[in-house]
Short mmCIF file of C-alpha atoms and ligand atoms in Angstrom, two decimals:
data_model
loop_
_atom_site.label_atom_id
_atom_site.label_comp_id
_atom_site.label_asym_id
_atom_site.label_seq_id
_atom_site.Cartn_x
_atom_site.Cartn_y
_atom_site.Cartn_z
CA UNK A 1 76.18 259.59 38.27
CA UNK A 2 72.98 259.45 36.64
CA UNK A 3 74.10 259.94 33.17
CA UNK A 4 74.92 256.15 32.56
CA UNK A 5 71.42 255.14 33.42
CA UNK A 6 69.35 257.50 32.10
CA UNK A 7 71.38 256.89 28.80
CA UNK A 8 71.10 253.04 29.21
CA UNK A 9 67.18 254.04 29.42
CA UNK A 10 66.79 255.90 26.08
CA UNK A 11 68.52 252.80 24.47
CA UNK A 12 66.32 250.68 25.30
CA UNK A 13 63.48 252.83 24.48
CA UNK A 14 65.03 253.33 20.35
CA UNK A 15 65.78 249.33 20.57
CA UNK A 16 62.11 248.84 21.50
CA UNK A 17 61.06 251.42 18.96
CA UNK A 18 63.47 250.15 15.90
CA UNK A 19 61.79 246.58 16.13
CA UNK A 20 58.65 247.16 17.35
CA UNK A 21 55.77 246.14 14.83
CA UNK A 22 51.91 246.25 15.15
CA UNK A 23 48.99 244.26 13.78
CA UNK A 24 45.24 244.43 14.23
CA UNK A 25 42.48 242.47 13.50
CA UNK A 26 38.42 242.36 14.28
CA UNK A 27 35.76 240.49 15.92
CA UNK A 28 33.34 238.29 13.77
CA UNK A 29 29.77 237.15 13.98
CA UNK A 30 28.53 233.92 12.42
CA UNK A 31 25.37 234.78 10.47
CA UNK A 32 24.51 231.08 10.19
CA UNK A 33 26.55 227.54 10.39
CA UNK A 34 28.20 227.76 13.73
CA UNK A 35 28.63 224.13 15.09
CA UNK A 36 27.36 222.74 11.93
CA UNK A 37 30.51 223.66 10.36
CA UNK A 38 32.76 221.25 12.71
CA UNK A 39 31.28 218.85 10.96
CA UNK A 40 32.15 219.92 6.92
CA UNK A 41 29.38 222.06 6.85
CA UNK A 42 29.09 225.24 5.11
CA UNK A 43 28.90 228.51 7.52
CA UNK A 44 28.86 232.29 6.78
CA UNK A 45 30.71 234.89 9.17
CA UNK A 46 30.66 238.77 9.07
CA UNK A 47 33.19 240.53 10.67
CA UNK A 48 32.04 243.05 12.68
CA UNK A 49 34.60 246.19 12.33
CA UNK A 50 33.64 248.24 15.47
CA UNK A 51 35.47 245.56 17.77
CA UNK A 52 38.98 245.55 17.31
CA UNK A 53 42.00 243.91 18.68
CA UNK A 54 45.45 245.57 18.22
CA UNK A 55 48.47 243.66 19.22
CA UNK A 56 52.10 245.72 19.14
CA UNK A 57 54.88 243.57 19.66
CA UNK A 58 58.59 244.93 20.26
CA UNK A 59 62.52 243.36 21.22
CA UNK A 60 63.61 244.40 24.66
CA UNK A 61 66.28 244.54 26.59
CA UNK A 62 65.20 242.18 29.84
CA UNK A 63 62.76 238.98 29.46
CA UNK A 64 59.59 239.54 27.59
CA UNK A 65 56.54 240.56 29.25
CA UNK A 66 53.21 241.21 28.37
CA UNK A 67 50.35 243.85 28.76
CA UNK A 68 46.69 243.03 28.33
CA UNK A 69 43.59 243.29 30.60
CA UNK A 70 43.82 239.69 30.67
CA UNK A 71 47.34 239.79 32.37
CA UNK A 72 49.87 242.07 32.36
CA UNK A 73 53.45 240.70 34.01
CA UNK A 74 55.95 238.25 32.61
CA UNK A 75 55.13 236.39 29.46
CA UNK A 76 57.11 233.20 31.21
CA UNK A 77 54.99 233.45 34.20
CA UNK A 78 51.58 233.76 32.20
CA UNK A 79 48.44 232.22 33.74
CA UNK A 80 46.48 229.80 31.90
CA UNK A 81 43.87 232.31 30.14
CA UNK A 82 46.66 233.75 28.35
CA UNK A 83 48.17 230.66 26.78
CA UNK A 84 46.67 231.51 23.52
CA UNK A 85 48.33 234.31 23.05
CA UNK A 86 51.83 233.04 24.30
CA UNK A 87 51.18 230.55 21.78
CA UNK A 88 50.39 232.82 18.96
CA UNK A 89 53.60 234.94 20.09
CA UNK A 90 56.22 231.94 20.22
CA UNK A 91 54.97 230.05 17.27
CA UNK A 92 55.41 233.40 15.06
CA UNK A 93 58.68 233.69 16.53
CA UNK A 94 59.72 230.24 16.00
CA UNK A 95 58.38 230.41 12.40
CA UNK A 96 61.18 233.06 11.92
CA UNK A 97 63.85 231.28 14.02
CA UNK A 98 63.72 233.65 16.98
CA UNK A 99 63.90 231.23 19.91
CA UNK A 100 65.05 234.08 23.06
CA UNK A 101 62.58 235.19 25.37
CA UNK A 102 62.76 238.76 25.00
CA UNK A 103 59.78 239.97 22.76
CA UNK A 104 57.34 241.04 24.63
CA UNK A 105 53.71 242.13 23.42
CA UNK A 106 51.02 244.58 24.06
CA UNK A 107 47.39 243.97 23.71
CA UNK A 108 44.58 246.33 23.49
CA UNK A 109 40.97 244.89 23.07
CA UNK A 110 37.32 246.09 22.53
CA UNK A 111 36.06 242.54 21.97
CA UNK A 112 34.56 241.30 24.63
CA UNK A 113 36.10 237.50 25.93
CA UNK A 114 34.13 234.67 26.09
CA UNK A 115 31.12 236.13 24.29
CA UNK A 116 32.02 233.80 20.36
CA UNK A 117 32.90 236.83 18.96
CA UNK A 118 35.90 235.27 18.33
CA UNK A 119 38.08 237.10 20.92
CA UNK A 120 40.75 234.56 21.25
CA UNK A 121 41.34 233.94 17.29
CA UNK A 122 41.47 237.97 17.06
CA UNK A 123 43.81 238.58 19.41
CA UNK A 124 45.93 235.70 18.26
CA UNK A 125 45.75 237.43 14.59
CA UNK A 126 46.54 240.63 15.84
CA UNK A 127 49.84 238.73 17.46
CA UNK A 128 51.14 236.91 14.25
CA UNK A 129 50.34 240.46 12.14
CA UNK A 130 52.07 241.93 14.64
CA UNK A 131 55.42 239.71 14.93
CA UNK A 132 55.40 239.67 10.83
CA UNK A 133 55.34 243.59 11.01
CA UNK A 134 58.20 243.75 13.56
CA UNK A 135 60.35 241.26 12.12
CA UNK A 136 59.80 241.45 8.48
CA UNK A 137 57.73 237.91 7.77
CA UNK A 138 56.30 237.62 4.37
CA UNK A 139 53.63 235.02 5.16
CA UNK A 140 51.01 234.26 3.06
CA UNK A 141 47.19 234.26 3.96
CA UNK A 142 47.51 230.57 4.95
CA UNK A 143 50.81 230.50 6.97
CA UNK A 144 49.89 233.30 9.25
CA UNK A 145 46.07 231.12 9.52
CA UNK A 146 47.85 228.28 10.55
CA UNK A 147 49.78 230.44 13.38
CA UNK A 148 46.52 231.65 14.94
CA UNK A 149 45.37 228.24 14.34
CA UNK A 150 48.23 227.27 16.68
CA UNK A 151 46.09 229.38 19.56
CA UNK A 152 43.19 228.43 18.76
CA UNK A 153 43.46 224.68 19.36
CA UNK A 154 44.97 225.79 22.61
CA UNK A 155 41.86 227.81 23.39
CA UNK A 156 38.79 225.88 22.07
CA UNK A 157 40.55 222.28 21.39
CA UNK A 158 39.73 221.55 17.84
CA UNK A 159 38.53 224.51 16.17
CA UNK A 160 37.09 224.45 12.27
CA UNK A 161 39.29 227.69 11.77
CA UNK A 162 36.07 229.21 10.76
CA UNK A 163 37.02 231.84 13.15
CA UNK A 164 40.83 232.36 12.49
CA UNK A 165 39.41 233.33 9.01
CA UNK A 166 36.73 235.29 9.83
CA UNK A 167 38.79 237.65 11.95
CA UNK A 168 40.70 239.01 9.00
CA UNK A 169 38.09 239.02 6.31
CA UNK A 170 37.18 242.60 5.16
CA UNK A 171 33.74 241.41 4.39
CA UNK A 172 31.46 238.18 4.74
CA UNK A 173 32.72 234.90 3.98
CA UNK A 174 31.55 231.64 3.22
CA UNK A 175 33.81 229.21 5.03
CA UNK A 176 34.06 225.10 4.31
CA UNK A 177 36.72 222.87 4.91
CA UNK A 178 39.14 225.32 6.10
CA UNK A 179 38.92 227.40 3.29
CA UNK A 180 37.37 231.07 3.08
CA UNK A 181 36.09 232.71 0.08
CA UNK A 182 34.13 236.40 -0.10
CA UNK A 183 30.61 236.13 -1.02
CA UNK A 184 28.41 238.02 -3.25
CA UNK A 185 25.66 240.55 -1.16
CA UNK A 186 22.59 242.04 -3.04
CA UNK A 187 21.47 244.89 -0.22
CA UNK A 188 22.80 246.10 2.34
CA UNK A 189 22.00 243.54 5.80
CA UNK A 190 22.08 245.37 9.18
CA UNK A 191 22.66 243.36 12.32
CA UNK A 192 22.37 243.49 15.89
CA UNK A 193 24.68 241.68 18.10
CA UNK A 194 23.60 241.55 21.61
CA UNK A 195 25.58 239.77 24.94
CA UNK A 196 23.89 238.39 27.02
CA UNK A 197 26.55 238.85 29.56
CA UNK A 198 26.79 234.79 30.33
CA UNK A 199 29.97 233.68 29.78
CA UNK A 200 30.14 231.51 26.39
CA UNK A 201 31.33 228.08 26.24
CA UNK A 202 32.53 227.00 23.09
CA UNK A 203 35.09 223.91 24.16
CA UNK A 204 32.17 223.10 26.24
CA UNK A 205 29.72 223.43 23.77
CA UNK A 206 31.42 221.85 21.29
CA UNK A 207 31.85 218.71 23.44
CA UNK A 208 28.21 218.67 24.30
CA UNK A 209 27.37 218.43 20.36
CA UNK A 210 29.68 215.97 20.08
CA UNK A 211 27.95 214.30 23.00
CA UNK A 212 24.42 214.09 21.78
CA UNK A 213 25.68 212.93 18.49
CA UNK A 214 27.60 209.84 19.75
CA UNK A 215 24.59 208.80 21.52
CA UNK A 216 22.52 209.02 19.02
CA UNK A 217 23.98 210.00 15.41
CA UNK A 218 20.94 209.76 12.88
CA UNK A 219 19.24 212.08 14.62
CA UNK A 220 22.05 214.67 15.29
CA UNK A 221 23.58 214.39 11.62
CA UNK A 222 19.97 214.92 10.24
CA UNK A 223 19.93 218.36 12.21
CA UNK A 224 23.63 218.94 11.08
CA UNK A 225 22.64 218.96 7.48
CA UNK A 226 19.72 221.11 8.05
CA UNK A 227 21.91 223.20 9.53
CA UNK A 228 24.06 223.33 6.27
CA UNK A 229 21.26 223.80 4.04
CA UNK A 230 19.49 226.58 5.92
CA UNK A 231 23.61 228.29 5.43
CA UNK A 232 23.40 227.53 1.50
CA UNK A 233 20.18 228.63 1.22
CA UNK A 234 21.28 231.75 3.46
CA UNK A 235 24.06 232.75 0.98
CA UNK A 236 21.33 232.88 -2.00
CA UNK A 237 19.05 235.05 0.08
CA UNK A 238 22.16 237.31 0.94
CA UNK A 239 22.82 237.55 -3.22
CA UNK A 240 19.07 238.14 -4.02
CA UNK A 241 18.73 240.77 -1.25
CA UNK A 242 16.02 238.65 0.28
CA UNK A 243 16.53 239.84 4.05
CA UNK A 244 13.02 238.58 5.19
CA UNK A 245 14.29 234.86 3.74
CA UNK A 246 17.46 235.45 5.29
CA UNK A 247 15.65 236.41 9.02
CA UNK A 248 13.65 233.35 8.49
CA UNK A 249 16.66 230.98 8.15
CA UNK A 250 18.07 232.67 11.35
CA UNK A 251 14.89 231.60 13.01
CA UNK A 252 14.97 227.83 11.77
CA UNK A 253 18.73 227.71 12.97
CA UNK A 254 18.09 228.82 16.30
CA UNK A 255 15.27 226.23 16.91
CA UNK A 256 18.00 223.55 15.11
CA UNK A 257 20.53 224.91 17.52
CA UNK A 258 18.57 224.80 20.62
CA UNK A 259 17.87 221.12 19.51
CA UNK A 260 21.58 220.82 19.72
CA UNK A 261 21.52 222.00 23.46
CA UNK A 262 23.99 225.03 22.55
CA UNK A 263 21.34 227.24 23.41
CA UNK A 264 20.76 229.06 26.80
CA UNK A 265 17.91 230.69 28.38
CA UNK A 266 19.27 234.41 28.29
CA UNK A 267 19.78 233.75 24.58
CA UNK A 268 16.19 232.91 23.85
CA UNK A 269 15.06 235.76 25.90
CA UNK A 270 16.81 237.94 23.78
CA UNK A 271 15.70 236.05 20.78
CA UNK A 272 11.79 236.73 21.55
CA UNK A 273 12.53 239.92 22.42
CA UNK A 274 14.16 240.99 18.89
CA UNK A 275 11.55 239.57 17.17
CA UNK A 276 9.30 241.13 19.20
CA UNK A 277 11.08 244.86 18.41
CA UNK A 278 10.69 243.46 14.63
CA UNK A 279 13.94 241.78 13.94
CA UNK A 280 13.11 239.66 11.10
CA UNK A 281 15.46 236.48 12.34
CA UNK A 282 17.37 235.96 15.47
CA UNK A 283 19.65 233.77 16.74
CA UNK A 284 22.89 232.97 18.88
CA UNK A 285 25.75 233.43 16.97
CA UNK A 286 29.48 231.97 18.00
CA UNK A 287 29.63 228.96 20.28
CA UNK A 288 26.81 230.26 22.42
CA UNK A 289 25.57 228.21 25.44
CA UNK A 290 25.98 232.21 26.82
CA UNK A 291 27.78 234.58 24.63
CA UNK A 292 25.95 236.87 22.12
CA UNK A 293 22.81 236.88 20.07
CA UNK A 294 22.49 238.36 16.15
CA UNK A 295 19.36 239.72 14.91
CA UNK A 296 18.53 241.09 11.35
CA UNK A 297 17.28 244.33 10.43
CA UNK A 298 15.57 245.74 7.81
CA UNK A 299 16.92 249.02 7.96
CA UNK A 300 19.16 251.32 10.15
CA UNK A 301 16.33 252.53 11.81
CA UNK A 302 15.18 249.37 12.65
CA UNK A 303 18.44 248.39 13.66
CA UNK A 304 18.61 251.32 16.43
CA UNK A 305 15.51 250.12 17.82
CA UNK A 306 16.34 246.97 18.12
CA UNK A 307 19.19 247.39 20.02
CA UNK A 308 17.83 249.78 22.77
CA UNK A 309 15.16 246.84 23.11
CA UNK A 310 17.62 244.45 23.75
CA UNK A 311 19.55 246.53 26.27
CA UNK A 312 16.23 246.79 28.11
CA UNK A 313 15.62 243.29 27.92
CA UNK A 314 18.79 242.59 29.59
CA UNK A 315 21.66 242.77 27.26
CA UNK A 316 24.89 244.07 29.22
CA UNK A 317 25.60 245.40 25.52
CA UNK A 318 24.58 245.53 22.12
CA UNK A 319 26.41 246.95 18.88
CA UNK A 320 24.84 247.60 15.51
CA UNK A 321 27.25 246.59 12.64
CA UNK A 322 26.16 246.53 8.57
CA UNK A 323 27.69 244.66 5.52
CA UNK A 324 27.28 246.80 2.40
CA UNK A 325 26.34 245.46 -0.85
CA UNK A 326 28.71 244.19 -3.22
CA UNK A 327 26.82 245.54 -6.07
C1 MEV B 407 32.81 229.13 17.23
O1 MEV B 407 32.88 230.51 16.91
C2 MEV B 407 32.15 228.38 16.11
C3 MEV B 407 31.96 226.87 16.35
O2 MEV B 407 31.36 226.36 15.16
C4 MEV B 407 33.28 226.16 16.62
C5 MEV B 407 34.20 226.10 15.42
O3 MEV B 407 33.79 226.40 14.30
O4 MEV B 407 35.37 225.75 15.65
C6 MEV B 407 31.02 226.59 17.50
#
């Protein structure tokens, strides 16, 4: 009597295997230009390879459900902190002309949520990789950008897609107007990413810039373009090799972005105490108002320091992550 189900079983395990497809991608850092860059300005993001996401989506035989830490139960009944993902799932889908409910997807994530590592936009990326791999898409670099785009105006509202880029780049990027392009790096720039543990606020954050520069828009654009210029003048020092330019840039920004109210107390905490362990520049990176901080190095050494300091100022973590010359 048990031979029908147990067969019925192993079915549906080979039909889950046969389509099942995977896709991965990782968590970024903006090195300068983060809110700035809403508003057409330049920015420059690093992705930071030691935080991954990995998505693996597959065709089953009952409605689709998914697995994460987030939530793991029926995609149809997903809570709101999910939505991002359903999104990224059933826009893929529909890009292909799969309309039934019975994908369902399994995620597996080192990057912490809510921290503007761009969680959201790498998970999302993961998802559309993950749905072209299973069902055969051939996207293009901007089709499957406009899918996680799809998620991320469902997680952050209006997003520059600064992130949606930066979370498949296999090196830094200089981002404007939508558009990524690889940039050129004279030595090689280690960095410190710190969380402060606070829960960032990017939609929030975003609004609050927003905000200040209704009420009073000289003023806010003025710091805007700063912003902008410190990120051009960032990519030259990154060409030349000129770290100690590049920390002091950092520095600038973070006193620009504190003007902008994105700051938060536990970032500048962590700020002085970088600096204090020798960082040459530090600053919050992502949406912040919480979230994580990124300090500059001048060598690996330096680096390692840095980040003990940092957890013993506080931090609930800190990773050390490098980008390697392109010479
Ligand atoms: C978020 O990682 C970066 C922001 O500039 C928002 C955006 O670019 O959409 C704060």
């Amino acid at each position: 009597m048990t031979a029908p189900n147990i067969a019925r079983a192993t079915d549906r395990a080979r039909d889950t295997t046969e389509t099942g497809g995977t896709g991965h991608a990782t968590a970024k850092a903006i090195l300068l230009g983060e809110h700035a860059v809403v508003y057409g300005q330049p920015a420059i993001a690093v992705p930071v390879r030691s935080l991954v996401a990995r998505a693996r989506v597959a065709r089953t035989a009952a409605a689709g459900r998914m697995r994460s830490a987030a939530y793991t139960g029926l995609i149809s009944r997903a809570p709101e902190r999910v939505v991002p993902t359903v999104i990224a799932l059933h826009a893929s889908l529909a890009a292909l002309g799969i309309r039934d409910d019975t994908v369902s997807v399994e995620i597996t994530s080192d990057i912490p949520r809510e921290r503007g590592l761009g969680s959201s936009a790498a998970v999302a990326a993961a998802v559309v990789d993950a749905v072209a791999d299973a069902f055969g898409a051939a996207w293009g670099d901007d089709e499957r950008h406009e899918l996680v785009q799809a998620a991320e105006r469902a997680a952050h509202g209006s997003p520059s897609g600064l992130d949606a880029r930066a979370v498949r780049a296999s090196g830094p990027v200089w981002f404007q107007a939508g558009r990524a392009e690889p940039i050129e790096v004279g030595a090689t720039v280690h960095l410190v990413i710190a969380d402060t543990g606070v829960r960032g606020r990017t939609r929030h954050a975003v609004g609050h810039v927003a905000a200040l520069r209704a009420a009073d828009p000289a003023r806010i654009d003025g710091v805007i373009a700063e912003l902008g210029a410190l990120v051009a003048s960032g990519r030259d020092d990154l060409r030349r090799g000129a770290l100690e330019d590049l920390g002091a840039a950092m520095n600038r920004a973070q006193q620009l972005l504190e003007v902008l109210g994105v700051s938060h107390p536990a970032l500048h905490h962590l700020a002085v105490a970088a600096r204090r362990s020798g960082a040459l520049g530090a600053k919050l990176t992502g949406g912040g108002q919480g979230g994580c901080l990124i300090a500059l190095a001048a060598d690996q050494e330096q680096s390692h320091g840095i980040a003990e300091q940092l957890r013993a100022a506080g931090a609930a973590a800190a990773w050390q992550t490098t980008v390697e010359t392109t010479r």
